[in-house]
Every structure is written in C-alpha cells, then in structure tokens.
Amino acid sequence: MSLSEVKASPAHSTMALIQDELDKTDAWELPELQDTGVPWSALDTSGKVKRVLVSAAKLLLLLGFLYMFICSLDILSSAFQLVGGKTAGDIFQDNTVLSNPLAGLVIGVLVTLLVQSSSTSSSIVVSMVSSGILTVQVAVPIIMGTNIGTSVTNTLVAMTQAGERNTFRRAFAGATVHDFFNWLSVLVLLPLEVATGYLYIVTKLIIDSFQIESGEAPDLLNVITDVLTESIIQLDKSVISGIATGDPEARNKSLIKKWCKTFTNTTLMNVTVPGPENCTSPSFCWDDGNYTYTLKNISETINIEKCNHLFVDVDLPDLAIGLILLALSLLVLCSCLILIVKLLNSMLKGQVAAVIKKILNTDFPFPFGWVTGYIAILVGAGMTFIVQSSSVFTSAITPLVGIGVISIERAYPLSLGSNIGTTTTAILAAMASPGDTLANALQIALVHFLFNISGIILWYPIPFTRIPIRLAKALGNTTAKYRWFAAVYIICCFFVLPLFVFSLSLAGWQVLVGVGVPLLVMLIVIIVINVLQKRKPSCLPSALRSWDFLPLWAHSLAPWDKVVGVITAKCCCCCKCCQIASPDQDDKLQESVEENQNGHPAAYDNPAMSAEKEVEDEIKIELNIINMTRL
C-alpha cells in the first residue's frame, strides 16, 4: 500500500478538536455574575440591616468615585491644554493648510487630541468663523476631525482593563465601536461634502429659515464638578482662541487664570498715530508738524480679585504645571476606574445583575423590537447632555461593557446618542453668541449635529449596515489574543495616520494625490479580496484564495507576537518590577519557545501554514493503526 492511497480521518486531528471546542463557546456572550453571598431569605434581621447599610455605603462610594472620575477627566483636559494649547492655536492659524479639506480634517483630529476636549477645539473653530478668519465651508472638515479626536479617551480607558482576556475583549470592542462609527462616517461624508457641499447647504437653509434668538448655555453637571476642578486649576481659554485668531498679545499670556474679577474702563483719549491716514476720522485729526493726534477709545483692564486655585501664585511655566496635572489626573483617573469596576463587580450579583442586564439588553417584544435601539440613542443623548461630555459618558459605559453588564450591541446605540448629545450642548453654547456672529456660530454647531445624524442614518437603521459592530468585534478578538496590538492601534489610528496625512498635505495637493491615491486603491483592493475570500472564494484565482503566498509576518500577527514576547521578557529580566505579563502570556511565550526549539508550529500560528505537516502526522498515525490491527 502506497502512502498516497491512505487518507487521514479528520477525527484524529487534535487541532480540529480544539477548534470545535472553541467554536462551541461564544466569546461575546455576556457572563453570568455569580452571587457568592448568603441569600436574602437566609439572613436574620441584623444581617439584613447590615447588608442594606453595606449596599448603601457601596453606592455612596460608587457615586464618589464616579464624581472623582469625571473631575479627573476635566483636569486631564486642562492639563492637555496647558501642554499643547498654544501649539493647537498655532496649528489653527495656518489658513493655507486649512483650505485643504483633508488637512482640515486631520488638524481637527490632532488639535482635539492635544486639548482632549472636542468642545474646546470646536469653540476655537467657532471663534475663527465668527471673526471672519475661516469660512463655514473651510471649518466643516475641521468639525468632522474634532468628532474623531474625542473618541480616543474611552479607547484609552479600555486599556486599563487589559488584565483579563474576555473583559478586555468586550471593553476594547465597546470603546472602538465609537471610533469605527466616526471614521466610517468621515470616509463617506467628507467626499460627499467636498463634491456637493451637502452639510453647508442644508445648515444654511435651516439658519435662513428660522429666526433664532440668542440664549444661554446651561451648566448642569458643571455646577457640581466646578467646585472641585476650579479649586485645583482655572484656565483662560480665550488665550488659545486669541492665538488662533492672530492676536499678538495672546502669545505672551499664560493660560492659567490669575484674576477672576476684572473691570474694563474705556476712555476717549488723545493718542499719536503714524499719519493722517491712521486717524479715526478727518474731523478728529490734528497735526502739529511733528506728531499726528487723533481721538481713540482706550480700554484699560483693572484687576480686582485674584482667583482661588492651587496654581494661582505658582511660579512655573505652563508646560511644567501641565505635566504635573497630567500625571496626577491620569493617576486619579486610573485609580477611580479600577475601584469603580471592583465596586460594580461586588454590587452587580445575583438578582441585581439579572435585573440590570435584563433592563439594559432586552428588546421590546415583536413587532416593536426595532424601537429599543432608538430609545438607547435617546438615553445616550440625554445622559451626555446632562454630563456635557461625550468622553465622560462613553468612558463611563466602557467598564460596564467590559464586565458584561452592557452588550456591545447595546453600547453601540448609546455611543451614537452620545454623539448627538454633545452636539446639542454645542448648539446651546452657540446660541449664547452675540447677534452679529450668531448665524455663523450656530451654523457650525448645526453642521456637527447634522454630521452625526447623517452617520446614524448610514450605519444604524438597517442591521446589515451596522458595520462598526462587526469591525469592533474583530478588533476585540485580535486585541484579546495579542494585547500589545491595542497600543499599536491607538498610536497608528490617532497619531501616525493623521500626522502622515498632514505631512502630505503640507507638501501640496500633487504629492497628496500622488501618494494617497495609490495607497487608497491598494487598501480597497485588499479589503475586497478579504471579503471575497470569506464569502465567494470561487470568484478569485486559486493563488488569491488565501494569503499563504506571502511571508507569514505579512499576513499573521503570530511572528510579531513572538518578537513582542521576547522584548517583554528581556525588559522583565532587566527590571523585576516590570512584571506586566499575565500568567497565560508567560505560558504562551514559554510554549512558543519550546515548540520553536522542537521544530513544531505554535498552536496559534496560521493553520494554513501547518496544514501539510498535520496531514503527514495523521497519515503516519493511520498507517500505525493499520499495521497494529493487521492479522
């Protein structure tokens, strides 16, 4: 009997058995939070009173940690403005670059990353539009960019849950579903806006159709949080806007507010001017032969009362204070987040967890099940309107997604509602603008609102179009297997890619088109081939039905994982306090080293690369069985 006549049975493949077991378990199924305590019915009176008091204390602690978490996000935003606020103003000042829509988009992303606040970067744009430095058309791509930049905060928050694999899988997917929605919306709506001016035309019609009067933006949650945050640091945000609008005095000012009460006295005085052409009017112009005088209103600001915060009299530059606040706010933010997750895990047990999960994740009965998602959008918009920050709301639900209280399918509409909620706050803030600048300021705010509404129409109503959920789950699976890839994603998506596009924009549109178009075409081709490989492999040539013709490192993260593992092991050997690898990562690293020494493929390698070896092993097993059973 020849070797080719023997066919191996799949039942002997241990790889197939392991894969079958993995397929039976759904990694995205919400875990059951077990109640390890004594049932309520088994407690006596003192035990019940004690449990009620303990639960009330935990709830108060949870609210306190949540309050500190929100305040730390506010301080973090102030720290980023101190570190990079003036740089952000300088970036906005380059009008020649801003005229490029793609460059404007990237600048919106980068500036929002620098100041960690989409409301701050949006207010700068509104100030520039109101002062006539930017037109509304030029400002539209920048507003789109601020929408992307604000989604990095909850992605960073998800990184703090990297300790447990499935928790990290859910948390990172719940955070990045917001990222994918924003990026996909921009990929569709930015070309549409450049080609047709859709957002500008629609918002212009709305502004012209309604007689809107100025109003006041509500404070809501800021009334509570400002008590703590303003006792730590207060910033003069008009400095960044002044730099962006070209005010020469703003560049030498500190962002730290020192005088909270001032009085501006305006007096009509005689001043000297270079010549008669600089006089305020011909009737108020005098020339004595040597000097030319005119009457001009001179404003003098009189400081009345100093602010009352920690850094009001500190003799340090803005950068140093910003770095101090950055370190402290990150420490408080991470500590509060860890404590919030632990408290939620201890509180959400048994019947409590079942009730909460049922309320949050259950759809309405047929035929009204489709209404549930839209109610979730309204809830997200309302909660964001209350806290006045989409970053705060999405960062708060990220741990809930991680521990399994909220599903990724429910977190998606909540995030979409959060996008709407933050734009309604901007609209109310724009309505507080003076009458002469109200129209432009309100139009920019409506552009932000219409952009998010259009994105929801694109990526939510039809279940098939909810692509951000599928992309976030795929990324969650990847980062759960290779946790270092989460950091690579954040760096590439929010820093490397925007800086690369910005550099091409500075080089001119010819370079941007010459380099960007081939890369974009190549990316589209790769995406199409990947989709066809999964759905219609028969439509592709045999060589393109898999990526096996490429080197392993070009289509698998396993070789890169080994490199990261080796680097991590060396770092841990050099510094014992850097033991950040979890036990399963250590086991995987040790297993990969042993298998490399023995010449066997790792269990997490690409199965296509080890198929021939597996078939040969199965043939040998089959031959041994035949020989042993032959009479």
XYZ file of C-alpha atoms in Angstrom:
631
model
C 0.000 0.000 0.000
C 1.429 3.338 -1.058
C 1.454 6.395 1.152
C -0.760 8.326 -1.269
C -3.543 5.732 -1.004
C -4.069 6.354 2.672
C -6.431 9.196 3.581
C -6.322 10.583 7.082
C -9.518 10.977 9.022
C -10.231 14.414 10.490
C -11.167 12.751 13.768
C -7.511 12.206 14.586
C -6.682 15.923 14.354
C -6.255 17.419 17.813
C -6.166 20.862 16.207
C -9.649 20.238 14.811
C -10.921 19.034 18.179
C -9.593 22.137 19.914
C -11.112 24.346 17.232
C -14.502 22.593 17.641
C -14.444 23.299 21.373
C -13.581 26.957 20.736
C -16.395 27.277 18.211
C -18.936 25.965 20.741
C -18.262 28.835 23.153
C -19.307 32.346 22.232
C -16.630 34.782 23.398
C -19.150 37.638 23.182
C -21.784 36.025 25.375
C -22.365 38.110 28.494
C -21.014 36.295 31.567
C -23.182 35.364 34.490
C -22.203 37.380 37.564
C -22.424 34.780 40.308
C -23.911 35.618 43.692
C -21.418 34.237 46.207
C -23.110 35.725 49.269
C -25.797 34.398 51.593
C -29.335 34.607 50.111
C -31.557 37.387 51.489
C -34.114 34.897 52.806
C -31.440 33.130 54.903
C -30.441 36.319 56.756
C -31.763 37.324 60.145
C -32.858 40.883 60.953
C -29.407 42.132 61.918
C -27.924 40.514 58.803
C -30.481 42.215 56.557
C -29.838 45.608 58.186
C -26.106 45.092 57.817
C -26.469 44.180 54.131
C -28.620 47.252 53.452
C -26.083 49.502 55.158
C -23.177 47.906 53.279
C -25.023 48.260 49.955
C -25.820 51.918 50.697
C -22.173 52.555 51.600
C -21.032 50.887 48.354
C -23.475 53.029 46.367
C -22.174 56.215 48.014
C -18.589 55.115 47.324
C -19.507 54.378 43.711
C -21.011 57.847 43.276
C -17.934 59.384 44.923
C -15.526 57.508 42.656
C -17.645 58.414 39.625
C -17.538 62.073 40.669
C -13.728 61.898 41.021
C -13.527 60.118 37.664
C -15.456 62.922 35.927
C -13.385 65.611 37.687
C -10.142 63.846 36.701
C -11.278 63.893 33.055
C -11.853 67.646 33.364
C -8.406 68.156 34.933
C -6.896 65.928 32.221
C -8.407 68.201 29.571
C -6.943 71.270 31.321
C -3.532 69.562 31.539
C -3.509 68.812 27.821
C -4.461 72.418 27.078
C -1.549 73.667 29.201
C 0.854 71.282 27.454
C -0.355 71.719 23.887
C -2.931 74.500 23.849
C -0.729 77.192 22.294
C 0.523 74.683 19.741
C -3.102 73.954 18.885
C -3.697 77.665 18.379
C -0.655 77.884 16.085
C -1.919 74.931 14.031
C -5.278 76.600 13.525
C -3.595 79.839 12.429
C -2.194 78.389 9.160
C -5.046 79.247 6.808
C -3.315 77.967 3.653
C -3.219 74.442 5.076
C -6.763 74.671 6.462
C -8.113 75.328 2.974
C -7.310 71.685 2.120
C -10.332 69.620 3.317
C -8.222 66.561 4.165
C -5.705 68.672 6.057
C -8.555 70.413 7.898
C -9.922 67.028 8.959
C -6.524 65.906 10.277
C -5.991 69.219 12.090
C -9.347 68.773 13.820
C -8.213 65.312 14.997
C -4.768 66.461 16.171
C -5.982 69.579 17.973
C -8.679 67.617 19.804
C -6.020 65.084 20.830
C -3.825 67.939 22.100
C -6.521 69.577 24.229
C -8.520 66.358 24.938
C -11.769 68.232 24.512
C -13.911 68.445 21.406
C -15.849 71.355 22.948
C -12.618 73.382 23.297
C -11.462 72.711 19.737
C -14.979 73.369 18.431
C -15.105 76.698 20.303
C -11.816 77.691 18.650
C -13.324 76.935 15.248
C -16.455 78.928 16.125
C -14.293 81.882 17.228
C -12.362 81.820 13.962
C -15.537 81.633 11.889
C -17.137 84.446 13.903
C -14.093 86.689 13.406
C -14.037 86.025 9.655
C -10.688 84.214 9.620
C -12.321 80.983 8.452
C -15.367 80.489 6.273
C -18.002 77.962 7.250
C -17.091 75.738 4.276
C -13.445 75.510 5.402
C -14.484 74.812 9.001
C -16.737 71.828 8.140
C -13.881 69.238 7.766
C -12.288 70.527 10.989
C -15.539 69.874 12.863
C -15.532 66.317 11.457
C -11.994 65.889 12.784
C -12.960 67.009 16.285
C -15.634 64.308 16.256
C -12.928 61.671 15.670
C -10.412 63.075 18.149
C -12.804 62.991 21.089
C -13.270 59.192 20.786
C -9.696 58.424 21.885
C -10.456 58.960 25.595
C -12.703 55.929 26.087
C -10.284 53.828 23.996
C -7.528 54.704 26.473
C -9.884 53.894 29.358
C -10.424 50.406 27.886
C -6.662 49.801 28.102
C -6.919 49.779 31.904
C -8.954 46.540 31.688
C -6.278 44.518 29.904
C -5.789 42.218 32.898
C -8.451 39.625 31.974
C -8.742 38.427 28.390
C -12.523 38.335 27.846
C -13.095 41.509 29.862
C -10.538 43.293 27.685
C -12.107 41.845 24.545
C -15.513 43.308 25.396
C -14.204 46.615 26.810
C -11.935 47.385 23.841
C -14.653 46.494 21.343
C -17.171 48.614 23.255
C -14.784 51.572 23.110
C -13.667 51.221 19.488
C -17.189 50.831 18.097
C -17.345 54.618 18.611
C -14.062 55.033 16.709
C -15.210 52.957 13.741
C -18.501 54.846 13.510
C -16.677 58.180 13.348
C -14.063 57.015 10.832
C -16.611 55.347 8.535
C -18.877 58.412 8.675
C -15.963 60.631 7.668
C -14.942 58.290 4.827
C -18.419 58.659 3.311
C -19.472 62.197 4.254
C -16.199 64.095 3.680
C -16.014 63.238 -0.067
C -19.760 63.948 -0.295
C -19.273 67.339 1.366
C -16.328 68.243 -0.902
C -18.305 67.262 -4.009
C -21.725 68.731 -3.155
C -21.449 70.950 -0.038
C -24.307 68.922 1.464
C -23.761 69.835 5.131
C -23.125 73.513 4.397
C -26.182 73.930 2.140
C -28.617 72.159 4.480
C -27.470 74.038 7.602
C -27.533 77.337 5.677
C -31.159 76.691 4.723
C -32.020 75.942 8.366
C -30.343 79.143 9.591
C -32.077 81.261 6.942
C -35.479 79.662 7.567
C -35.719 80.176 11.343
C -35.498 83.340 13.377
C -33.329 82.091 16.247
C -32.576 84.362 19.163
C -29.593 84.244 21.455
C -29.876 82.131 24.575
C -27.809 80.870 27.461
C -25.993 77.550 27.569
C -26.888 75.523 30.672
C -24.256 74.451 33.176
C -25.940 71.304 34.556
C -23.224 68.926 35.823
C -20.539 71.616 35.670
C -22.179 73.283 38.659
C -21.214 70.237 40.730
C -17.807 69.415 39.269
C -16.524 73.011 39.035
C -16.453 73.203 42.839
C -13.509 70.779 42.872
C -11.868 71.383 39.491
C -11.818 75.181 39.818
C -10.167 74.878 43.231
C -7.300 72.990 41.508
C -6.840 74.884 38.230
C -8.631 77.544 36.167
C -7.735 78.329 32.575
C -8.230 81.378 30.403
C -9.464 79.620 27.259
C -9.606 82.905 25.341
C -5.792 82.731 25.047
C -5.938 79.742 22.690
C -8.669 81.412 20.642
C -6.612 84.631 20.606
C -3.564 82.807 19.223
C -5.728 81.105 16.591
C -7.286 84.418 15.538
C -3.879 86.127 15.311
C -3.862 88.257 18.464
C -0.157 89.106 19.086
C -0.710 89.766 22.811
C -2.226 86.331 23.411
C 1.046 84.533 22.634
C 2.797 86.042 25.661
C -0.062 85.372 28.071
C -0.279 82.411 30.402
C -3.212 80.034 30.071
C -3.532 79.940 33.850
C -6.152 82.414 35.007
C -4.901 84.627 37.851
C -7.590 87.318 38.076
C -11.188 86.131 38.256
C -12.748 89.573 38.734
C -11.649 92.419 36.481
C -13.042 95.751 35.394
C -12.507 97.219 31.938
C -12.542 101.034 31.798
C -12.872 102.572 28.332
C -11.816 106.234 27.971
C -11.746 108.544 24.941
C -8.164 109.877 24.799
C -5.789 111.727 22.500
C -3.217 109.340 21.022
C -0.437 109.740 18.479
C -0.644 107.875 15.171
C 1.928 107.488 12.340
C -0.003 109.709 9.907
C -3.369 111.272 8.989
C -4.444 108.060 7.240
C -4.478 106.342 10.647
C -6.895 108.830 12.235
C -10.281 107.602 13.343
C -11.934 110.256 11.155
C -10.845 113.503 9.381
C -12.704 115.597 11.968
C -10.723 114.030 14.828
C -7.256 114.501 13.386
C -4.636 117.097 14.420
C -1.159 117.661 13.101
C 1.334 119.973 14.890
C 4.115 119.346 12.378
C 5.938 116.673 14.348
C 3.118 114.390 15.543
C -0.361 113.440 14.377
C -3.053 113.128 17.067
C -6.494 111.562 16.993
C -9.235 110.635 19.433
C -9.446 106.924 20.181
C -11.178 104.749 22.779
C -8.514 103.267 25.076
C -9.512 100.278 27.209
C -7.734 99.649 30.473
C -8.307 96.444 32.429
C -8.194 96.813 36.205
C -7.631 93.651 38.242
C -9.960 93.446 41.247
C -9.832 89.936 42.752
C -7.444 87.014 42.328
C -8.668 83.523 41.543
C -8.682 80.911 44.278
C -6.960 77.796 42.951
C -3.787 75.863 43.775
C -1.625 77.214 40.952
C -2.623 80.886 41.049
C 0.693 82.021 42.607
C 2.947 79.164 41.448
C 5.980 80.487 39.580
C 6.218 77.700 36.992
C 5.742 77.716 33.214
C 2.512 76.395 31.726
C 4.260 73.285 30.406
C 5.562 72.243 33.849
C 2.172 72.750 35.514
C 0.503 70.889 32.657
C 2.796 67.873 33.076
C 2.195 67.823 36.846
C -1.580 67.895 36.358
C -1.326 65.320 33.561
C 0.459 62.807 35.818
C -1.868 63.403 38.782
C -5.080 63.304 36.735
C -4.044 60.079 34.999
C -3.234 58.523 38.380
C -6.613 59.533 39.830
C -8.466 58.527 36.650
C -6.962 55.023 36.532
C -7.391 54.506 40.286
C -11.038 55.588 40.201
C -11.728 53.400 37.177
C -10.228 50.311 38.845
C -12.182 50.970 42.046
C -15.404 51.581 40.073
C -15.007 48.239 38.283
C -14.336 46.408 41.572
C -17.344 48.033 43.244
C -19.578 47.212 40.265
C -18.388 43.608 40.336
C -19.229 43.353 44.046
C -22.622 45.097 43.712
C -23.903 43.527 40.496
C -24.515 39.994 41.709
C -27.347 37.529 41.583
C -30.801 39.040 41.138
C -29.490 42.628 40.948
C -27.261 41.769 37.993
C -30.050 39.822 36.296
C -32.480 42.743 36.591
C -29.979 45.354 35.353
C -28.814 43.207 32.440
C -32.414 42.442 31.510
C -33.382 46.143 31.528
C -30.347 47.253 29.509
C -30.097 44.431 26.958
C -33.656 43.160 26.387
C -35.519 44.305 23.285
C -39.200 45.198 23.165
C -41.473 42.320 22.100
C -42.212 41.761 18.418
C -43.017 43.772 16.320
C -41.577 46.694 18.305
C -38.087 45.293 18.861
C -36.557 47.846 16.491
C -37.680 50.684 18.800
C -35.270 49.591 21.569
C -32.140 50.809 19.797
C -33.614 54.240 19.125
C -34.616 54.589 22.770
C -30.998 53.724 23.651
C -29.879 56.527 21.305
C -32.176 58.957 23.131
C -30.875 57.753 26.506
C -27.268 58.257 25.362
C -28.095 61.749 24.072
C -29.865 62.691 27.297
C -27.115 61.394 29.586
C -24.435 63.162 27.532
C -26.461 66.369 27.657
C -26.526 66.069 31.465
C -22.790 65.402 31.884
C -21.956 67.760 28.967
C -19.201 65.490 27.649
C -19.348 62.547 25.266
C -15.937 61.421 26.546
C -17.244 61.168 30.105
C -20.333 59.174 29.116
C -18.599 56.731 26.754
C -15.724 56.300 29.229
C -18.264 55.508 31.968
C -20.052 52.771 29.980
C -16.791 51.163 28.785
C -16.164 49.340 32.133
C -19.815 48.170 32.121
C -19.292 46.628 28.699
C -16.078 45.013 29.960
C -17.615 43.282 32.978
C -20.585 42.109 30.910
C -23.441 44.311 32.141
C -23.971 46.020 28.752
C -23.646 44.164 25.460
C -21.705 45.586 22.521
C -24.974 45.701 20.538
C -26.496 47.970 23.197
C -23.328 50.058 23.711
C -23.364 50.981 20.008
C -26.648 52.995 20.028
C -25.698 54.502 23.397
C -22.470 55.818 21.806
C -24.413 57.160 18.812
C -26.730 59.000 21.186
C -23.682 60.369 22.990
C -22.503 61.922 19.716
C -25.851 63.679 19.361
C -25.884 64.799 22.985
C -22.545 66.583 22.745
C -23.715 68.498 19.648
C -26.878 69.766 21.373
C -24.698 71.286 24.077
C -22.629 72.990 21.358
C -25.808 74.332 19.759
C -26.947 75.878 23.047
C -23.473 77.331 23.577
C -23.545 78.824 20.073
C -26.934 80.406 20.795
C -25.251 82.396 23.562
C -23.093 84.161 20.939
C -23.601 87.862 20.121
C -26.161 88.701 17.497
C -23.683 89.616 14.732
C -21.855 86.272 14.991
C -24.817 84.089 15.963
C -25.602 82.837 12.443
C -22.116 81.521 11.657
C -21.565 80.072 15.140
C -24.918 78.306 15.076
C -24.352 77.014 11.547
C -21.088 75.330 12.589
C -22.839 73.729 15.576
C -25.627 72.506 13.268
C -23.002 71.071 10.898
C -21.701 68.966 13.804
C -25.257 67.852 14.630
C -26.190 67.027 11.019
C -22.914 65.147 10.502
C -23.740 62.770 13.372
C -27.376 62.388 12.308
C -26.220 61.510 8.772
C -23.752 58.985 10.183
C -26.514 57.317 12.216
C -28.700 57.093 9.095
C -25.801 55.437 7.262
C -24.677 52.937 9.900
C -27.639 52.065 12.143
C -31.246 51.707 10.839
C -30.599 48.602 8.688
C -28.940 45.774 10.701
C -26.741 44.866 7.716
C -25.186 48.346 7.753
C -24.085 48.120 11.408
C -20.544 47.543 10.203
C -18.899 49.292 13.217
C -20.117 46.460 15.496
C -18.533 43.773 13.302
C -15.292 45.728 12.952
C -15.128 46.392 16.710
C -15.683 42.695 17.481
C -12.962 41.679 15.036
C -10.571 44.163 16.633
C -11.642 42.978 20.104
C -10.809 39.369 19.179
C -7.418 40.429 17.845
C -6.503 42.529 20.871
C -7.673 39.788 23.247
C -5.229 37.382 21.576
C -2.428 39.915 21.067
C -2.931 42.600 23.715
C 0.013 44.681 22.544
C -1.921 45.311 19.309
C -4.288 47.625 21.212
C -1.450 50.104 21.769
C -0.422 49.757 18.109
C -3.995 50.527 17.040
C -4.221 53.684 19.185
C -0.816 55.003 18.076
C -1.387 54.318 14.373
C -5.039 55.360 14.206
C -4.859 58.588 16.212
C -1.268 59.748 15.739
C 0.718 58.119 12.908
C -2.033 58.198 10.263
C -3.155 61.813 10.953
C 0.466 63.040 11.046
C 1.237 61.172 7.809
C -1.744 62.744 6.011
C -0.904 66.155 7.480
C 2.691 65.883 6.202
C 1.449 65.013 2.713
C -0.933 67.987 2.857
C 1.928 70.345 3.701
C 3.821 69.057 0.655
C 0.976 70.112 -1.645
C -2.067 68.516 -3.220
C 0.033 66.975 -6.029
C 2.065 64.952 -3.504
C -1.081 64.130 -1.519
C -2.838 62.746 -4.590
C 0.291 61.030 -5.935
C 0.962 59.148 -2.695
C -2.510 58.906 -1.186
C -4.476 57.610 -4.189
C -2.267 54.522 -4.851
C -2.301 53.663 -1.133
C -6.086 54.084 -1.001
C -6.592 51.920 -4.106
C -4.319 49.226 -2.640
C -6.272 49.297 0.644
C -9.600 48.951 -1.210
C -8.247 46.021 -3.247
C -7.060 44.247 -0.062
C -10.456 44.757 1.606
C -12.315 43.433 -1.457
C -10.056 40.354 -1.668
C -10.533 39.650 2.057
C -14.327 39.850 1.697
C -14.284 37.569 -1.362
C -12.007 35.080 0.420
C -14.649 34.694 3.147
C -17.842 34.976 1.080
C -17.067 33.960 -2.535
C -13.631 32.301 -2.774
C -14.598 30.684 -6.084
C -14.610 34.135 -7.728
C -10.876 34.521 -7.058
C -7.899 32.868 -8.764
C -6.526 29.934 -6.788
C -3.446 31.936 -5.777
C -5.559 34.679 -4.171
C -7.919 32.431 -2.201
C -5.579 32.802 0.757
C -2.619 34.982 1.659
C -0.310 31.968 2.078
C 1.848 33.074 -0.855
C 3.051 35.989 1.305
C 5.596 35.618 4.117
C 3.986 34.668 7.435
C 4.830 38.039 9.027
C 2.919 39.841 6.243
C -0.459 38.208 6.987
C -0.248 36.957 10.570
C 0.462 38.639 13.906
C 1.957 35.449 15.391
C 5.580 36.225 14.378
C 5.216 39.774 15.681
C 3.765 38.383 18.905
C 6.917 36.315 19.396
C 9.064 39.418 18.881
C 6.992 41.374 21.413
C 7.178 38.438 23.815
C 10.966 38.280 23.558
C 11.286 42.044 24.072
C 8.920 41.902 27.061
C 10.862 39.001 28.567
C 14.130 40.890 28.219
C 12.631 44.010 29.795
C 11.297 41.949 32.687
C 14.688 40.360 33.204
C 16.316 43.789 33.305
C 13.738 45.215 35.715
C 11.921 42.810 38.016
C 9.298 45.402 38.870
C 8.095 45.409 35.253
C 6.322 42.056 35.516
C 3.322 43.101 33.459
C 2.773 39.895 31.557
C -0.142 37.787 32.756
C 0.323 34.048 33.517
C -1.332 32.963 30.274
C 1.029 35.240 28.309
C 4.031 33.701 30.106
C 2.744 30.190 29.336
C 2.195 31.127 25.701
C 5.679 32.601 25.424
C 7.270 29.531 27.040
C 5.228 27.229 24.798
C 6.278 29.119 21.662
C 9.965 28.954 22.675
C 9.800 25.185 23.351
C 7.959 24.473 20.129
C 10.419 26.552 18.134
C 13.252 24.519 19.646
C 11.489 21.238 18.804
C 10.578 22.387 15.323
C 6.779 22.223 15.846
C 4.353 25.018 14.885
C 2.734 27.045 17.661
C -0.938 26.406 18.343
C -1.834 29.967 17.459
C 0.114 30.022 14.159
C -1.739 30.321 10.886
C -3.395 26.875 10.371
C -2.844 27.108 6.629
C 0.932 27.184 7.129
C 0.912 23.957 9.195
C -1.679 22.032 7.153
C 0.825 19.859 5.282
C 2.646 18.897 8.486
C -0.644 17.981 10.148
C -1.719 15.795 7.204
C 1.628 13.963 7.273
C 1.249 13.296 11.009
C -2.267 11.988 10.516
C -1.115 9.695 7.683
C 1.577 8.251 9.945
C -0.996 7.658 12.706
C -3.333 5.933 10.223
C -0.511 3.664 8.974
C 0.410 2.699 12.531
C -3.203 1.805 13.278
C -3.418 -0.323 10.105
C -0.175 -2.161 10.917
C -1.222 -2.827 14.520
C -4.655 -4.200 13.550
C -3.452 -6.296 10.609
C -3.772 -10.049 11.342
